[in-house]
PDB file of C-alpha atoms in Angstrom:
ATOM      1  CA  MET L  36     -16.598 -36.636 -33.317  1.00 45.00           C
ATOM      2  CA  THR L  37     -18.925 -35.524 -30.527  1.00 46.00           C
ATOM      3  CA  ALA L  38     -21.785 -37.749 -31.710  1.00 48.00           C
ATOM      4  CA  SER L  39     -19.458 -40.735 -32.066  1.00 48.00           C
ATOM      5  CA  TYR L  40     -17.989 -40.046 -28.632  1.00 45.00           C
ATOM      6  CA  GLU L  41     -21.408 -39.946 -26.965  1.00 46.00           C
ATOM      7  CA  LYS L  42     -22.392 -43.182 -28.682  1.00 51.00           C
ATOM      8  CA  HIS L  43     -19.260 -45.182 -27.918  1.00 50.00           C
ATOM      9  CA  ASP L  44     -17.879 -43.665 -24.711  1.00 51.00           C
ATOM     10  CA  SER L  45     -20.288 -41.390 -22.898  1.00 48.00           C
ATOM     11  CA  PRO L  46     -19.633 -40.277 -19.298  1.00 51.00           C
ATOM     12  CA  ALA L  47     -22.203 -42.818 -18.091  1.00 48.00           C
ATOM     13  CA  LEU L  48     -20.454 -45.676 -19.887  1.00 48.00           C
ATOM     14  CA  ARG L  49     -17.068 -44.638 -18.524  1.00 47.00           C
ATOM     15  CA  LYS L  50     -18.356 -44.395 -14.974  1.00 47.00           C
ATOM     16  CA  ALA L  51     -19.905 -47.857 -15.230  1.00 46.00           C
ATOM     17  CA  ARG L  52     -16.503 -49.387 -15.919  1.00 43.00           C
ATOM     18  CA  GLY L  53     -14.676 -47.170 -13.427  1.00 45.00           C
ATOM     19  CA  ALA L  54     -12.903 -45.014 -16.011  1.00 52.00           C
ATOM     20  CA  PHE L  55     -12.214 -41.333 -15.338  1.00 59.00           C
ATOM     21  CA  PHE L  56     -10.214 -39.016 -17.586  1.00 81.00           C
ATOM     22  CA  THR L  57      -6.927 -38.044 -15.953  1.00 90.00           C
ATOM     23  CA  PRO L  58      -6.099 -34.312 -16.009  1.00 92.00           C
ATOM     24  CA  PRO L  59      -3.152 -33.738 -18.395  1.00 95.00           C
ATOM     25  CA  PRO L  60      -0.946 -32.106 -15.700  1.00 96.00           C
ATOM     26  CA  ILE L  61      -1.092 -35.310 -13.653  1.00 97.00           C
ATOM     27  CA  ALA L  62      -0.361 -37.606 -16.603  1.00 97.00           C
ATOM     28  CA  ARG L  63       2.519 -35.344 -17.635  1.00 98.00           C
ATOM     29  CA  PHE L  64       3.940 -35.237 -14.114  1.00 98.00           C
ATOM     30  CA  ILE L  65       3.851 -39.008 -13.611  1.00 98.00           C
ATOM     31  CA  SER L  66       5.262 -39.728 -17.076  1.00 99.00           C
ATOM     32  CA  SER L  67       8.160 -37.327 -16.543  1.00 98.00           C
ATOM     33  CA  TRP L  68       8.909 -38.864 -13.152  1.00 98.00           C
ATOM     34  CA  ALA L  69       8.643 -42.499 -14.243  1.00 99.00           C
ATOM     35  CA  ILE L  70      10.545 -42.367 -17.544  1.00 99.00           C
ATOM     36  CA  ARG L  71      14.286 -41.841 -17.173  1.00 98.00           C
ATOM     37  CA  HIS L  72      15.924 -43.239 -20.301  1.00 98.00           C
ATOM     38  CA  PRO L  73      15.087 -43.127 -24.027  1.00 98.00           C
ATOM     39  CA  SER L  74      15.142 -46.939 -24.163  1.00 98.00           C
ATOM     40  CA  ASP L  75      12.576 -47.408 -21.373  1.00 99.00           C
ATOM     41  CA  ARG L  76       9.669 -49.785 -22.024  1.00 99.00           C
ATOM     42  CA  ILE L  77       6.407 -48.192 -20.891  1.00 99.00           C
ATOM     43  CA  LEU L  78       3.028 -49.772 -20.122  1.00 99.00           C
ATOM     44  CA  GLU L  79      -0.286 -48.088 -19.358  1.00 98.00           C
ATOM     45  CA  PRO L  80      -2.898 -50.585 -18.095  1.00 95.00           C
ATOM     46  CA  SER L  81      -6.538 -49.583 -18.463  1.00 89.00           C
ATOM     47  CA  MET L  82      -5.296 -46.910 -20.855  1.00 94.00           C
ATOM     48  CA  GLY L  83      -8.623 -45.412 -21.936  1.00 92.00           C
ATOM     49  CA  ASP L  84      -7.809 -42.761 -24.532  1.00 93.00           C
ATOM     50  CA  ALA L  85      -4.087 -43.033 -23.668  1.00 96.00           C
ATOM     51  CA  GLU L  86      -3.522 -39.778 -21.786  1.00 97.00           C
ATOM     52  CA  PHE L  87      -0.473 -41.260 -20.072  1.00 98.00           C
ATOM     53  CA  LEU L  88       0.929 -42.838 -23.241  1.00 98.00           C
ATOM     54  CA  VAL L  89       0.628 -39.522 -25.073  1.00 98.00           C
ATOM     55  CA  HIS L  90       2.796 -37.869 -22.429  1.00 98.00           C
ATOM     56  CA  ALA L  91       5.087 -40.909 -22.337  1.00 99.00           C
ATOM     57  CA  VAL L  92       5.783 -40.481 -26.047  1.00 99.00           C
ATOM     58  CA  GLU L  93       6.546 -36.804 -25.523  1.00 98.00           C
ATOM     59  CA  ARG L  94       8.856 -37.650 -22.617  1.00 99.00           C
ATOM     60  CA  LEU L  95      10.726 -40.303 -24.618  1.00 99.00           C
ATOM     61  CA  GLN L  96      11.105 -37.878 -27.515  1.00 98.00           C
ATOM     62  CA  SER L  97      12.522 -35.246 -25.154  1.00 98.00           C
ATOM     63  CA  LEU L  98      15.122 -37.818 -24.080  1.00 98.00           C
ATOM     64  CA  GLY L  99      16.173 -38.330 -27.695  1.00 98.00           C
ATOM     65  CA  ARG L 100      14.097 -41.287 -28.874  1.00 97.00           C
ATOM     66  CA  SER L 101      12.466 -40.916 -32.259  1.00 95.00           C
ATOM     67  CA  SER L 102       9.216 -42.722 -33.125  1.00 93.00           C
ATOM     68  CA  PRO L 103       8.761 -44.278 -29.664  1.00 98.00           C
ATOM     69  CA  GLU L 104       6.824 -47.492 -29.150  1.00 98.00           C
ATOM     70  CA  VAL L 105       4.715 -47.692 -26.012  1.00 99.00           C
ATOM     71  CA  PHE L 106       2.394 -50.384 -24.687  1.00 98.00           C
ATOM     72  CA  GLY L 107      -1.165 -50.300 -23.472  1.00 98.00           C
ATOM     73  CA  SER L 108      -3.963 -52.515 -22.246  1.00 96.00           C
ATOM     74  CA  GLU L 109      -7.653 -51.652 -22.526  1.00 95.00           C
ATOM     75  CA  LEU L 110     -10.902 -53.584 -22.233  1.00 89.00           C
ATOM     76  CA  HIS L 111     -12.956 -51.047 -24.189  1.00 89.00           C
ATOM     77  CA  ALA L 112     -12.128 -51.414 -27.900  1.00 93.00           C
ATOM     78  CA  TRP L 113     -13.351 -47.974 -29.023  1.00 92.00           C
ATOM     79  CA  SER L 114     -11.265 -46.218 -26.369  1.00 92.00           C
ATOM     80  CA  ALA L 115      -8.227 -48.291 -27.336  1.00 94.00           C
ATOM     81  CA  GLU L 116      -8.503 -47.263 -30.983  1.00 96.00           C
ATOM     82  CA  ARG L 117      -8.927 -43.631 -29.991  1.00 95.00           C
ATOM     83  CA  GLY L 118      -5.856 -43.933 -27.776  1.00 96.00           C
ATOM     84  CA  LYS L 119      -3.760 -45.448 -30.549  1.00 97.00           C
ATOM     85  CA  GLN L 120      -4.792 -42.576 -32.814  1.00 98.00           C
ATOM     86  CA  ARG L 121      -3.779 -39.968 -30.222  1.00 98.00           C
ATOM     87  CA  VAL L 122      -0.375 -41.593 -29.732  1.00 98.00           C
ATOM     88  CA  ALA L 123       0.172 -41.715 -33.505  1.00 98.00           C
ATOM     89  CA  GLU L 124      -0.664 -38.010 -33.749  1.00 98.00           C
ATOM     90  CA  ARG L 125       2.235 -37.364 -31.337  1.00 97.00           C
ATOM     91  CA  GLY L 126       4.668 -39.373 -33.467  1.00 98.00           C
ATOM     92  CA  GLY L 127       4.589 -42.630 -31.533  1.00 98.00           C
ATOM     93  CA  THR L 128       3.150 -46.115 -31.867  1.00 98.00           C
ATOM     94  CA  ALA L 129       0.922 -47.701 -29.243  1.00 98.00           C
ATOM     95  CA  LEU L 130       0.939 -51.491 -29.143  1.00 98.00           C
ATOM     96  CA  VAL L 131      -2.334 -52.222 -27.398  1.00 97.00           C
ATOM     97  CA  ASP L 132      -3.733 -55.443 -26.003  1.00 96.00           C
ATOM     98  CA  ILE L 133      -7.527 -55.210 -26.129  1.00 95.00           C
ATOM     99  CA  GLY L 134      -8.848 -57.389 -23.353  1.00 92.00           C
ATOM    100  CA  ASP L 135      -8.642 -58.132 -19.654  1.00 91.00           C
ATOM    101  CA  PHE L 136      -5.445 -56.739 -18.102  1.00 92.00           C
ATOM    102  CA  PHE L 137      -5.409 -59.589 -15.587  1.00 90.00           C
ATOM    103  CA  ALA L 138      -5.066 -62.067 -18.465  1.00 90.00           C
ATOM    104  CA  ARG L 139      -2.267 -60.131 -20.148  1.00 90.00           C
ATOM    105  CA  GLU L 140       1.054 -61.946 -20.603  1.00 88.00           C
ATOM    106  CA  ASP L 141       4.270 -60.083 -21.392  1.00 90.00           C
ATOM    107  CA  PRO L 142       7.514 -61.858 -22.359  1.00 89.00           C
ATOM    108  CA  CYS L 143       9.593 -58.844 -21.297  1.00 94.00           C
ATOM    109  CA  PRO L 144       9.161 -56.655 -18.210  1.00 98.00           C
ATOM    110  CA  PHE L 145       8.649 -52.891 -18.280  1.00 99.00           C
ATOM    111  CA  ASP L 146      10.803 -50.095 -16.911  1.00 99.00           C
ATOM    112  CA  ALA L 147       7.737 -48.073 -15.959  1.00 99.00           C
ATOM    113  CA  VAL L 148       4.052 -48.820 -15.498  1.00 99.00           C
ATOM    114  CA  ILE L 149       1.928 -45.685 -15.318  1.00 99.00           C
ATOM    115  CA  GLY L 150      -1.745 -44.870 -15.308  1.00 97.00           C
ATOM    116  CA  ASN L 151      -5.059 -44.492 -13.569  1.00 95.00           C
ATOM    117  CA  PRO L 152      -6.538 -47.904 -12.655  1.00 92.00           C
ATOM    118  CA  PRO L 153     -10.308 -48.319 -12.865  1.00 87.00           C
ATOM    119  CA  TYR L 154     -12.204 -47.300  -9.775  1.00 79.00           C
ATOM    120  CA  ILE L 155     -14.965 -49.885  -9.415  1.00 70.00           C
ATOM    121  CA  ARG L 156     -16.478 -50.277  -5.955  1.00 62.00           C
ATOM    122  CA  PHE L 157     -16.859 -53.791  -4.600  1.00 52.00           C
ATOM    123  CA  GLN L 158     -20.650 -53.673  -5.049  1.00 53.00           C
ATOM    124  CA  ASP L 159     -20.150 -53.479  -8.826  1.00 57.00           C
ATOM    125  CA  PHE L 160     -16.997 -55.599  -8.970  1.00 57.00           C
ATOM    126  CA  SER L 161     -18.192 -59.186  -9.023  1.00 60.00           C
ATOM    127  CA  GLY L 162     -18.331 -62.514 -10.811  1.00 70.00           C
ATOM    128  CA  GLU L 163     -15.556 -63.610 -13.148  1.00 76.00           C
ATOM    129  CA  GLN L 164     -14.042 -60.137 -13.126  1.00 78.00           C
ATOM    130  CA  ARG L 165     -13.486 -60.208  -9.371  1.00 79.00           C
ATOM    131  CA  THR L 166     -12.281 -63.820  -9.445  1.00 86.00           C
ATOM    132  CA  ALA L 167      -9.645 -62.976 -12.063  1.00 88.00           C
ATOM    133  CA  ALA L 168      -8.552 -59.917 -10.087  1.00 88.00           C
ATOM    134  CA  GLN L 169      -8.196 -61.839  -6.836  1.00 90.00           C
ATOM    135  CA  ALA L 170      -6.201 -64.576  -8.588  1.00 92.00           C
ATOM    136  CA  ALA L 171      -3.875 -61.988 -10.137  1.00 92.00           C
ATOM    137  CA  ALA L 172      -3.269 -60.339  -6.768  1.00 94.00           C
ATOM    138  CA  LEU L 173      -2.635 -63.711  -5.146  1.00 95.00           C
ATOM    139  CA  ARG L 174       0.178 -64.343  -7.637  1.00 94.00           C
ATOM    140  CA  GLY L 175       1.853 -61.390  -5.965  1.00 95.00           C
ATOM    141  CA  GLY L 176       1.232 -62.839  -2.529  1.00 96.00           C
ATOM    142  CA  VAL L 177      -1.689 -60.494  -1.811  1.00 96.00           C
ATOM    143  CA  ALA L 178      -4.972 -62.010  -0.626  1.00 95.00           C
ATOM    144  CA  LEU L 179      -7.810 -59.558  -1.250  1.00 92.00           C
ATOM    145  CA  THR L 180     -11.225 -59.802   0.352  1.00 88.00           C
ATOM    146  CA  GLY L 181     -14.511 -59.426  -1.457  1.00 82.00           C
ATOM    147  CA  LEU L 182     -14.659 -55.805  -0.274  1.00 84.00           C
ATOM    148  CA  ALA L 183     -11.667 -54.762  -2.390  1.00 86.00           C
ATOM    149  CA  SER L 184     -12.207 -52.318  -5.240  1.00 86.00           C
ATOM    150  CA  ALA L 185     -10.657 -52.978  -8.651  1.00 87.00           C
ATOM    151  CA  TRP L 186      -7.658 -50.654  -8.207  1.00 93.00           C
ATOM    152  CA  ALA L 187      -6.168 -52.890  -5.488  1.00 94.00           C
ATOM    153  CA  ALA L 188      -5.617 -55.920  -7.718  1.00 93.00           C
ATOM    154  CA  PHE L 189      -4.563 -53.638 -10.591  1.00 94.00           C
ATOM    155  CA  THR L 190      -1.802 -52.162  -8.438  1.00 97.00           C
ATOM    156  CA  VAL L 191      -0.418 -55.570  -7.498  1.00 97.00           C
ATOM    157  CA  HIS L 192      -0.658 -57.015 -11.006  1.00 96.00           C
ATOM    158  CA  ALA L 193       0.907 -53.911 -12.551  1.00 97.00           C
ATOM    159  CA  THR L 194       3.821 -54.115 -10.125  1.00 98.00           C
ATOM    160  CA  LEU L 195       4.549 -57.664 -11.264  1.00 97.00           C
ATOM    161  CA  LYS L 196       5.025 -56.319 -14.809  1.00 98.00           C
ATOM    162  CA  LEU L 197       8.069 -54.283 -13.752  1.00 98.00           C
ATOM    163  CA  ALA L 198      11.728 -54.982 -14.374  1.00 98.00           C
ATOM    164  CA  VAL L 199      14.087 -54.851 -11.415  1.00 98.00           C
ATOM    165  CA  GLY L 200      14.625 -51.184 -10.624  1.00 99.00           C
ATOM    166  CA  GLY L 201      11.386 -50.226 -12.376  1.00 99.00           C
ATOM    167  CA  ARG L 202       8.930 -47.506 -11.400  1.00 99.00           C
ATOM    168  CA  LEU L 203       5.193 -47.530 -10.755  1.00 99.00           C
ATOM    169  CA  GLY L 204       3.281 -44.257 -11.069  1.00 99.00           C
ATOM    170  CA  PHE L 205      -0.451 -44.595 -10.361  1.00 98.00           C
ATOM    171  CA  VAL L 206      -3.406 -42.336  -9.647  1.00 97.00           C
ATOM    172  CA  LEU L 207      -5.261 -44.054  -6.808  1.00 96.00           C
ATOM    173  CA  PRO L 208      -8.268 -43.395  -4.584  1.00 92.00           C
ATOM    174  CA  ALA L 209      -7.428 -42.304  -1.053  1.00 92.00           C
ATOM    175  CA  GLU L 210      -8.816 -45.639   0.103  1.00 92.00           C
ATOM    176  CA  ILE L 211      -5.247 -46.897  -0.190  1.00 94.00           C
ATOM    177  CA  LEU L 212      -4.427 -44.870   2.925  1.00 94.00           C
ATOM    178  CA  THR L 213      -7.077 -46.138   5.292  1.00 92.00           C
ATOM    179  CA  ALA L 214      -9.333 -48.893   3.928  1.00 92.00           C
ATOM    180  CA  ASN L 215      -9.053 -52.165   5.816  1.00 94.00           C
ATOM    181  CA  TYR L 216      -9.206 -54.177   2.586  1.00 93.00           C
ATOM    182  CA  ALA L 217      -6.127 -52.296   1.311  1.00 94.00           C
ATOM    183  CA  ALA L 218      -3.910 -53.407   4.215  1.00 96.00           C
ATOM    184  CA  PRO L 219      -2.148 -56.200   2.253  1.00 97.00           C
ATOM    185  CA  VAL L 220      -1.623 -53.810  -0.675  1.00 97.00           C
ATOM    186  CA  ARG L 221       0.037 -51.264   1.616  1.00 97.00           C
ATOM    187  CA  ARG L 222       2.394 -53.941   2.935  1.00 97.00           C
ATOM    188  CA  PHE L 223       3.053 -55.213  -0.597  1.00 98.00           C
ATOM    189  CA  ILE L 224       4.138 -51.743  -1.730  1.00 98.00           C
ATOM    190  CA  PHE L 225       6.585 -51.274   1.151  1.00 98.00           C
ATOM    191  CA  ASP L 226       7.956 -54.813   0.717  1.00 98.00           C
ATOM    192  CA  ASN L 227       8.575 -54.548  -3.024  1.00 98.00           C
ATOM    193  CA  PHE L 228       9.848 -51.009  -3.574  1.00 99.00           C
ATOM    194  CA  GLY L 229      12.964 -49.368  -2.198  1.00 98.00           C
ATOM    195  CA  ASP L 230      11.422 -45.907  -2.370  1.00 98.00           C
ATOM    196  CA  VAL L 231       7.792 -44.847  -1.956  1.00 98.00           C
ATOM    197  CA  GLU L 232       6.337 -41.374  -2.335  1.00 98.00           C
ATOM    198  CA  LEU L 233       2.741 -40.217  -1.911  1.00 97.00           C
ATOM    199  CA  VAL L 234       1.352 -36.971  -3.300  1.00 97.00           C
ATOM    200  CA  LEU L 235      -1.848 -35.747  -1.636  1.00 95.00           C
ATOM    201  CA  PHE L 236      -4.257 -33.089  -2.926  1.00 94.00           C
ATOM    202  CA  GLU L 237      -6.183 -30.477  -0.971  1.00 92.00           C
ATOM    203  CA  GLU L 238      -8.749 -30.120  -3.764  1.00 89.00           C
ATOM    204  CA  LYS L 239     -10.650 -32.851  -5.573  1.00 87.00           C
ATOM    205  CA  VAL L 240      -8.966 -34.002  -8.764  1.00 85.00           C
ATOM    206  CA  PHE L 241     -11.976 -35.729 -10.320  1.00 75.00           C
ATOM    207  CA  GLY L 242     -15.180 -33.777  -9.987  1.00 66.00           C
ATOM    208  CA  GLU L 243     -17.269 -36.715 -11.232  1.00 61.00           C
ATOM    209  CA  ALA L 244     -15.780 -39.223  -8.763  1.00 56.00           C
ATOM    210  CA  ASP L 245     -16.876 -39.325  -5.135  1.00 62.00           C
ATOM    211  CA  THR L 246     -13.401 -39.989  -3.761  1.00 75.00           C
ATOM    212  CA  GLU L 247     -10.211 -38.157  -2.900  1.00 86.00           C
ATOM    213  CA  THR L 248      -7.058 -38.879  -4.896  1.00 91.00           C
ATOM    214  CA  VAL L 249      -3.494 -39.916  -4.120  1.00 95.00           C
ATOM    215  CA  LEU L 250      -0.529 -40.250  -6.458  1.00 98.00           C
ATOM    216  CA  LEU L 251       1.593 -43.316  -5.750  1.00 98.00           C
ATOM    217  CA  LEU L 252       5.186 -42.941  -6.957  1.00 99.00           C
ATOM    218  CA  ALA L 253       7.053 -46.160  -6.180  1.00 99.00           C
ATOM    219  CA  SER L 254      10.562 -46.849  -7.463  1.00 99.00           C
ATOM    220  CA  SER L 255      13.471 -49.299  -7.142  1.00 99.00           C
ATOM    221  CA  PHE L 256      11.254 -52.341  -7.603  1.00 99.00           C
ATOM    222  CA  GLY L 257      12.840 -55.605  -6.471  1.00 98.00           C
ATOM    223  CA  GLN L 258      15.824 -53.861  -4.904  1.00 98.00           C
ATOM    224  CA  GLY L 259      14.852 -54.193  -1.275  1.00 97.00           C
ATOM    225  CA  ALA L 260      12.047 -53.023   0.962  1.00 98.00           C
ATOM    226  CA  THR L 261      11.514 -49.588   2.447  1.00 98.00           C
ATOM    227  CA  LYS L 262      10.483 -48.628   5.963  1.00 95.00           C
ATOM    228  CA  ASN L 263       9.195 -45.148   5.195  1.00 95.00           C
ATOM    229  CA  ALA L 264       7.453 -43.015   2.631  1.00 96.00           C
ATOM    230  CA  LYS L 265       7.944 -39.459   1.454  1.00 96.00           C
ATOM    231  CA  ILE L 266       4.770 -37.379   1.700  1.00 95.00           C
ATOM    232  CA  ARG L 267       4.036 -34.232  -0.290  1.00 96.00           C
ATOM    233  CA  GLN L 268       0.823 -32.253  -0.284  1.00 95.00           C
ATOM    234  CA  VAL L 269      -0.227 -29.894  -3.071  1.00 95.00           C
ATOM    235  CA  ARG L 270      -3.304 -27.813  -3.698  1.00 94.00           C
ATOM    236  CA  ASN L 271      -4.329 -29.248  -7.068  1.00 94.00           C
ATOM    237  CA  ALA L 272      -3.020 -30.773 -10.301  1.00 94.00           C
ATOM    238  CA  ALA L 273      -1.600 -27.459 -11.512  1.00 94.00           C
ATOM    239  CA  SER L 274       0.510 -27.264  -8.338  1.00 95.00           C
ATOM    240  CA  LEU L 275       2.575 -30.298  -9.363  1.00 96.00           C
ATOM    241  CA  THR L 276       4.985 -27.977 -11.178  1.00 94.00           C
ATOM    242  CA  SER L 277       6.127 -26.531  -7.837  1.00 93.00           C
ATOM    243  CA  MET L 278       6.305 -29.399  -5.397  1.00 91.00           C
ATOM    244  CA  PRO L 279       6.901 -28.629  -1.705  1.00 92.00           C
ATOM    245  CA  PRO L 280       9.629 -30.378   0.309  1.00 93.00           C
ATOM    246  CA  ALA L 281       8.784 -33.932   1.308  1.00 94.00           C
ATOM    247  CA  THR L 282       8.008 -35.107   4.817  1.00 94.00           C
ATOM    248  CA  VAL L 283       9.413 -38.519   5.686  1.00 94.00           C
ATOM    249  CA  TRP L 284       6.864 -40.712   7.408  1.00 92.00           C
ATOM    250  CA  THR L 285       7.628 -44.081   9.028  1.00 94.00           C
ATOM    251  CA  PRO L 286       4.668 -46.290   9.967  1.00 92.00           C
ATOM    252  CA  GLU L 287       4.990 -48.824  12.753  1.00 91.00           C
ATOM    253  CA  ASP L 288       3.483 -51.405  10.416  1.00 94.00           C
ATOM    254  CA  PRO L 289       3.028 -50.694   6.679  1.00 94.00           C
ATOM    255  CA  ALA L 290      -0.230 -52.651   6.699  1.00 94.00           C
ATOM    256  CA  ASP L 291      -1.766 -50.317   9.282  1.00 93.00           C
ATOM    257  CA  ARG L 292      -3.841 -47.324   8.200  1.00 89.00           C
ATOM    258  CA  TRP L 293      -1.661 -44.626   6.647  1.00 88.00           C
ATOM    259  CA  SER L 294      -3.677 -41.850   8.286  1.00 76.00           C
ATOM    260  CA  GLY L 295      -0.481 -40.625   9.948  1.00 64.00           C
ATOM    261  CA  ALA L 296       0.632 -39.444   6.519  1.00 66.00           C
ATOM    262  CA  THR L 297      -2.096 -36.792   6.462  1.00 61.00           C
ATOM    263  CA  VAL L 298      -2.299 -35.355   9.957  1.00 43.00           C
ATOM    264  CA  ASN L 299      -0.437 -32.109   9.241  1.00 52.00           C
ATOM    265  CA  GLY L 300      -2.560 -30.833   6.377  1.00 48.00           C
ATOM    266  CA  PRO L 301      -6.093 -30.171   5.202  1.00 42.00           C
ATOM    267  CA  PHE L 302      -6.252 -33.320   3.101  1.00 45.00           C
ATOM    268  CA  ARG L 303      -9.608 -35.024   3.705  1.00 43.00           C
ATOM    269  CA  ILE L 304      -9.984 -38.791   4.163  1.00 43.00           C
TER     270      ILE L 304
END
């Protein structure tokens, strides 16, 4: 297994496509938050080895659903097959589209979209890949500049996969809080969700990634806009089991930098 892993999906290959393994406590936390009913339809874009879908299956089973079906999208075929195997080992079935998430078409919306979008900096995000991403974001009314990293378009496109009342649970770089290119994404989130929560970390979540991490928990899609966000700050992934009370933060303009969400703690941006 180790030799096959190094050949097909080494750390260098994953980093080149912006893929980072999500710590199980984070995938478990987001899955438990996002999935509310045993009949929920779940999608994990850029699923990698399906860490979120594994926990989604366990969550659906805990709600009383036997042999759950979950959905995934993944560009890297070897990772997709590994993910399907992991889901099957947990008693579920992963229906995976192997290809570009921005080209994915779904006849039915999803109750929850969860995951960790690829983190590809604009310098490495170019050509047809960037063109497809910008077009997908524009379908959601979001015009992204050439400086936008891949996660921005992923967040918009994933949101458009939701059913009314659906939930989006994503692991995002802290660039969402302050980057100028993310301004239209920040406004899009406030305009399309009735409730928005951000979880900030004092410690780095991904040792191999040179960025801080934020959890975006957005719910009540298509049921009105929100004017504020709930902010929670925890030490690390293990601390998600004992969340502190939320602070309600209201920006003057959702498109402005969200640095006001971090002023009372040691979170670094």
